CSV table of C-alpha atoms in Angstrom, one decimal:
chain,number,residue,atom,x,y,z
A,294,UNK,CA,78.5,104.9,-22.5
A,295,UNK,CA,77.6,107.2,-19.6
A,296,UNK,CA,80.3,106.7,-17.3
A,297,UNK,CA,78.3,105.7,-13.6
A,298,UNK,CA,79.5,107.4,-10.9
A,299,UNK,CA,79.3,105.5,-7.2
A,300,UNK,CA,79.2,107.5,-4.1
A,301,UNK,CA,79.6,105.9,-0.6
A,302,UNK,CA,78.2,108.1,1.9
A,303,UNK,CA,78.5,106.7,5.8
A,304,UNK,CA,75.8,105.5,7.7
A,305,UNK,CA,73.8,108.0,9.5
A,306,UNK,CA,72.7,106.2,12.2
A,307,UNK,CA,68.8,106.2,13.1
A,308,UNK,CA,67.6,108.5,16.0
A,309,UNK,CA,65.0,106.1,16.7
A,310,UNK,CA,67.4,102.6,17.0
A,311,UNK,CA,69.4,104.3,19.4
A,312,UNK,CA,68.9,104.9,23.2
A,313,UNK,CA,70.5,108.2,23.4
A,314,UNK,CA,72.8,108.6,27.3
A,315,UNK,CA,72.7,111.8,29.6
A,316,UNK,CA,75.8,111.7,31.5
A,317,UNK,CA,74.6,114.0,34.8
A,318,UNK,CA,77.5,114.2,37.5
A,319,UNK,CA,78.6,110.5,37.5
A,320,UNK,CA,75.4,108.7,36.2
A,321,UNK,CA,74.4,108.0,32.8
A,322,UNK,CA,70.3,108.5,32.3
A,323,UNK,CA,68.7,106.7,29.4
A,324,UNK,CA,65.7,107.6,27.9
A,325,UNK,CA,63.2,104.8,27.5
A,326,UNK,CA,61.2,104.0,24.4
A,327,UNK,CA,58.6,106.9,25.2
A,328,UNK,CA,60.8,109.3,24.4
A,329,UNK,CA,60.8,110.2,28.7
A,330,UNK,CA,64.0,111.0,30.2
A,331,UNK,CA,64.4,109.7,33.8
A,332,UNK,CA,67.2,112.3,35.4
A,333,UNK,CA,68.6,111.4,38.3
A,334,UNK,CA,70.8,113.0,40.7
A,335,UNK,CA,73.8,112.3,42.6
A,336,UNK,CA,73.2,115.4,44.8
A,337,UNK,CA,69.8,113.0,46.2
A,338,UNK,CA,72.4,110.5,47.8
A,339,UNK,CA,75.1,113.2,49.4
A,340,UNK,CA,72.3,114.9,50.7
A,341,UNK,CA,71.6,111.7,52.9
A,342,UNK,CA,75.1,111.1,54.0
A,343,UNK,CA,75.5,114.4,55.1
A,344,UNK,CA,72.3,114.5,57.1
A,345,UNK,CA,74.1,110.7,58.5
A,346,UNK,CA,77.0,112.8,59.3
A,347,UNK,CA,75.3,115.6,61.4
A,348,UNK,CA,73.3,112.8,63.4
A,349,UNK,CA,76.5,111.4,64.5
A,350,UNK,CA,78.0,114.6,65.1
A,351,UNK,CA,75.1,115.4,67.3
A,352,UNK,CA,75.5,111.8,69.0
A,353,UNK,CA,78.9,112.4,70.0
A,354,UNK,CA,78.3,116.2,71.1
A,355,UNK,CA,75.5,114.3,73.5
A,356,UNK,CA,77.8,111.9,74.7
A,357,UNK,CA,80.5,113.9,75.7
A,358,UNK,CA,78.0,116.2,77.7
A,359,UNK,CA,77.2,113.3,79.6
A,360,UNK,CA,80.6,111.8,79.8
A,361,UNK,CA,81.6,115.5,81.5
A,362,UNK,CA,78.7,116.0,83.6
A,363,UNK,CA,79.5,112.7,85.5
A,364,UNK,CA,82.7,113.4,85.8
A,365,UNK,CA,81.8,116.9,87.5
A,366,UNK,CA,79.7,114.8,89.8
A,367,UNK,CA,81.9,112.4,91.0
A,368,UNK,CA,85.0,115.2,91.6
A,369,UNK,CA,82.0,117.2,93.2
A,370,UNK,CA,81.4,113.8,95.7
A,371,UNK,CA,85.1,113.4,96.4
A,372,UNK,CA,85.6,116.7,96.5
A,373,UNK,CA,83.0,116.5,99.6
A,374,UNK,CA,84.5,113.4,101.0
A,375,UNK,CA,87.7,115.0,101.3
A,376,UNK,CA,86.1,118.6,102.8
A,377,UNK,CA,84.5,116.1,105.5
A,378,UNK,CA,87.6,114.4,106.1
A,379,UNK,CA,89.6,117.6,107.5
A,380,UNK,CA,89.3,119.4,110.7
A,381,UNK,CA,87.7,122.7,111.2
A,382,UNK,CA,91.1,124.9,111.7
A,383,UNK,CA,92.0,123.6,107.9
A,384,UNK,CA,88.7,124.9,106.5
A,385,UNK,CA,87.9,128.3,108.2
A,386,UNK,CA,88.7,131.3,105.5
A,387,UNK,CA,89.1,128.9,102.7
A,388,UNK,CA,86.4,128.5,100.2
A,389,UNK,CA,87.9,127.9,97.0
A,390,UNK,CA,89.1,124.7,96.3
A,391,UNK,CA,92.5,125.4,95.7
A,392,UNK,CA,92.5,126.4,99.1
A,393,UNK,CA,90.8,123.3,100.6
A,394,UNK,CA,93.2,121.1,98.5
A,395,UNK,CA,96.3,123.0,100.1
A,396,UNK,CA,94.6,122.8,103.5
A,397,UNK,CA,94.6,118.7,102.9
A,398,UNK,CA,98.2,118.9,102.2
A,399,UNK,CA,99.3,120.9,105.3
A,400,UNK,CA,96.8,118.6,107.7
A,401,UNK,CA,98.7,115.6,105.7
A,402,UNK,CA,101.6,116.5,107.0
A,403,UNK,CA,101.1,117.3,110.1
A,404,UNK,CA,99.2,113.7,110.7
A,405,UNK,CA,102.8,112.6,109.0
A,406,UNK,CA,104.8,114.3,112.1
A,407,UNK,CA,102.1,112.9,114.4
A,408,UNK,CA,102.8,109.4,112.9
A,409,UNK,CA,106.4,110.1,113.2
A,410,UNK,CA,106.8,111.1,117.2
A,411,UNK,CA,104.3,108.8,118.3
A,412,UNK,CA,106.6,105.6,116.9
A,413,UNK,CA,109.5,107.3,118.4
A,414,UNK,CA,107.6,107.3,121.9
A,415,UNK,CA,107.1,103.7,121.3
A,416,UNK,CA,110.5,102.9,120.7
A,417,UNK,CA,111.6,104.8,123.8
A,418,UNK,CA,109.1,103.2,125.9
A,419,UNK,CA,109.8,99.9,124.4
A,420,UNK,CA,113.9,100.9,125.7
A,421,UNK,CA,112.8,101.7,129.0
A,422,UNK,CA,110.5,98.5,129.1
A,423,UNK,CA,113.2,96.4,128.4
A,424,UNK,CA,115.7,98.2,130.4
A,425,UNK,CA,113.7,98.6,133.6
A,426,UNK,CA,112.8,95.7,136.2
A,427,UNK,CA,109.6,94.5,134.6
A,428,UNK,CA,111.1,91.2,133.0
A,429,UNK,CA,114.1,90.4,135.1
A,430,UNK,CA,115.2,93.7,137.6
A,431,UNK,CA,113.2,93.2,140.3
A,432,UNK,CA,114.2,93.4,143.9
A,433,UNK,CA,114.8,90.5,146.3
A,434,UNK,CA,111.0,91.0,147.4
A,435,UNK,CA,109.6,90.9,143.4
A,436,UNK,CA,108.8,94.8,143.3
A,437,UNK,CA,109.6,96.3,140.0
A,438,UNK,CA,112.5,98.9,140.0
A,439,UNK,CA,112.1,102.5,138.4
A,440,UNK,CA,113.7,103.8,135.8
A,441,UNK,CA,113.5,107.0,134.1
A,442,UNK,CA,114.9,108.2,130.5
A,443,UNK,CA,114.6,112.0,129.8
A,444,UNK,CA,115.3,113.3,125.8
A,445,UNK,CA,114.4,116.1,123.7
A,446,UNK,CA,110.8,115.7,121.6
A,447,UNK,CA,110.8,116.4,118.1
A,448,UNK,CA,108.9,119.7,119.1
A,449,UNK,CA,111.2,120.9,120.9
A,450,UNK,CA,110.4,119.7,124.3
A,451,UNK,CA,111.1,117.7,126.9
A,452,UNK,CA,109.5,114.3,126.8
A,453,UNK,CA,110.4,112.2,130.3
A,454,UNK,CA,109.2,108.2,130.0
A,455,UNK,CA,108.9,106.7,133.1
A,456,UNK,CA,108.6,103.1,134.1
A,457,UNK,CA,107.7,102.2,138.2
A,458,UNK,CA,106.5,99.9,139.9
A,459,UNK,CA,103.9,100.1,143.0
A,460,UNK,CA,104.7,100.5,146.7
A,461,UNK,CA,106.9,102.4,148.9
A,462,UNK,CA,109.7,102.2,146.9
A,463,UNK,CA,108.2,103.7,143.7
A,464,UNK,CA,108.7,106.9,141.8
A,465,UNK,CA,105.8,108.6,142.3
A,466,UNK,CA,104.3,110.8,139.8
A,467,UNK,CA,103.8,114.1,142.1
A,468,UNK,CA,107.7,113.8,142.5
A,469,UNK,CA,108.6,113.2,138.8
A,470,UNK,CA,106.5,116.9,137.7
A,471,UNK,CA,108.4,118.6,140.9
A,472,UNK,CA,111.8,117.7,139.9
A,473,UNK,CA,110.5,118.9,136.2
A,474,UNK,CA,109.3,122.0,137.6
A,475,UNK,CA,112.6,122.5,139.4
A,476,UNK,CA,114.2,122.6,136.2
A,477,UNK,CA,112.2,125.3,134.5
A,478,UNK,CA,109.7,123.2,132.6
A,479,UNK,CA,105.9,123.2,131.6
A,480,UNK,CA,104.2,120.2,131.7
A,481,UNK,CA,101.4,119.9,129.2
A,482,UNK,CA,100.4,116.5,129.2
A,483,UNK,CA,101.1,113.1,130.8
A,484,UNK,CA,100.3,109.7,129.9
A,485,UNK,CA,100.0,107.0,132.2
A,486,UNK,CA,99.9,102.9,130.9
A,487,UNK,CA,99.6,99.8,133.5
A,488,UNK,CA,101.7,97.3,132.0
A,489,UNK,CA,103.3,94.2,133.6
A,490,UNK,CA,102.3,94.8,137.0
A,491,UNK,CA,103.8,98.6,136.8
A,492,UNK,CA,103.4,101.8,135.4
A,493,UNK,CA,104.7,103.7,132.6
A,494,UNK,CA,104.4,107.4,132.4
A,495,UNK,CA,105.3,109.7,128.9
A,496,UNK,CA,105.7,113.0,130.3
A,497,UNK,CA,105.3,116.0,127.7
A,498,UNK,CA,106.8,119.4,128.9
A,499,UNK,CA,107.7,122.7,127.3
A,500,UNK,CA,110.5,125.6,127.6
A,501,UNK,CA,111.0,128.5,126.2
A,502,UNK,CA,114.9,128.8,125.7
A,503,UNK,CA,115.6,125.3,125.1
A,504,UNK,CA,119.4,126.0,125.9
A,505,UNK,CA,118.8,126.4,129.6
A,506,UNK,CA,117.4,123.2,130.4
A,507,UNK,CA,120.5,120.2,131.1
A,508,UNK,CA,118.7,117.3,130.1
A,509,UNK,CA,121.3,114.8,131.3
A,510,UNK,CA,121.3,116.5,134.6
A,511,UNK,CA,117.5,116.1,134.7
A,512,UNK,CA,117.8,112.5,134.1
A,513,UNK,CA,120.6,112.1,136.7
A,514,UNK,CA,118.3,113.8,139.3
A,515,UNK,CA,115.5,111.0,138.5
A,516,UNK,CA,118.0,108.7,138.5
A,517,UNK,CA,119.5,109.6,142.2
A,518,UNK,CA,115.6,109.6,143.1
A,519,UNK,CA,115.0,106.0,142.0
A,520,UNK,CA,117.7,105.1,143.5
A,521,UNK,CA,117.0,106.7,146.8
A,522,UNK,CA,114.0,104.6,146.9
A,523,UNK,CA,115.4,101.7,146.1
A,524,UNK,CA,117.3,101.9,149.5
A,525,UNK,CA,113.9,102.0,151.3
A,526,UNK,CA,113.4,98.6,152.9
């Protein structure tokens, strides 16, 4: 008896049963039943999202242009405001803007000193005001009694506040810039204020050696002139 012999071969799968797969980059491509192969590409999509990516780029690029330009224009506008703002002596020679910004910062100052002398008149004034006859030292007749108070400016002057009244028995004006010529000093400016039915005069005077002017001795002089007057009947 023939001896029958059984082979077992595997299964060889059948090309046309089977969808063969195309892996290209990260997509798998079938092939449909015609036998055509539909490739597609991953490079098709990255493509896009970089031309996305430039567009925004380019947006922002635009934006900031224009977020710089007006900034230039308003620090141009202020930077004329200012220029307007300060007085010819802190502009001639300077035409950088550095220089016009350190110009501002000396004319800042100085208004600052300007600010600072002018209250100290008013204080002093306010002192002679309330020391002198114009709210309760008046005579026996109701004229208002002088008084004079002589100190050194913060410029290094001589600043004389006056208070009088009217009449023969007040300090005249004439006399107060003799007696301050007497003592060796220049009188630049003098301001006179009606107030409470008298006058009040702030006297600014300069000297050139400080040192030889007595200043309470001025103020005694004025003093023995008011009260020379005040004698007058």
């Amino acid at each position: 008896m023939d001896e029958l012999f059984l082979f077992q071969f595997p299964s060889i799968p059948n090309p046309q049963n089977e969808t063969p797969q195309y892996k290209v980059l990260d997509y798998v491509v079938p092939v449909d039943g015609s036998g055509n192969t539909h490739l597609y590409s991953s490079m098709g999509s990255g493509a896009a999202g970089n031309d996305d990516d430039d567009d925004n780029g380019e947006k922002k690029k635009l934006m900031h242009r224009d977020v710089e330009r007006q900034r230039r224009q308003e620090m141009a506008t202020l930077y004329a405001s200012l220029r307007n703002l300060l007085p010819l002596e802190y502009q001639e020679g300077k035409r950088a803007i550095s220089d016009h910004m350190n110009g501002t910062v000396m004319y800042i100052k100085y208004l600052q000193k300007r600010v600072s002398e002018l209250s100290y008149k008013r204080d002093e004034l306010k002192k002679v005001l309330n020391s002198s006859g114009f709210d309760h030292g008046m005579s026996s007749d109701g004229a208002v009694l002088s008084t004079a108070v002589v100190h050194q400016s913060l410029d290094g002057g001589v600043e004389v506040v006056i208070s009088t009244g009217f009449g023969a028995r007040a300090l005249t004006l004439s006399r107060v810039l003799e007696l301050l010529v007497q003592e060796g000093l220049d009188v630049v400016s003098c301001v006179s204020t009606r107030i409470h039915g008298g006058l009040a005069h702030t006297i600014q005077s300069e000297v050139t050696d400080l040192t030889l002017v007595d200043v309470p001795r001025l103020e005694q002089k004025l003093s023995e002139e008011i009260s020379s007057l005040n004698r007058i009947s």
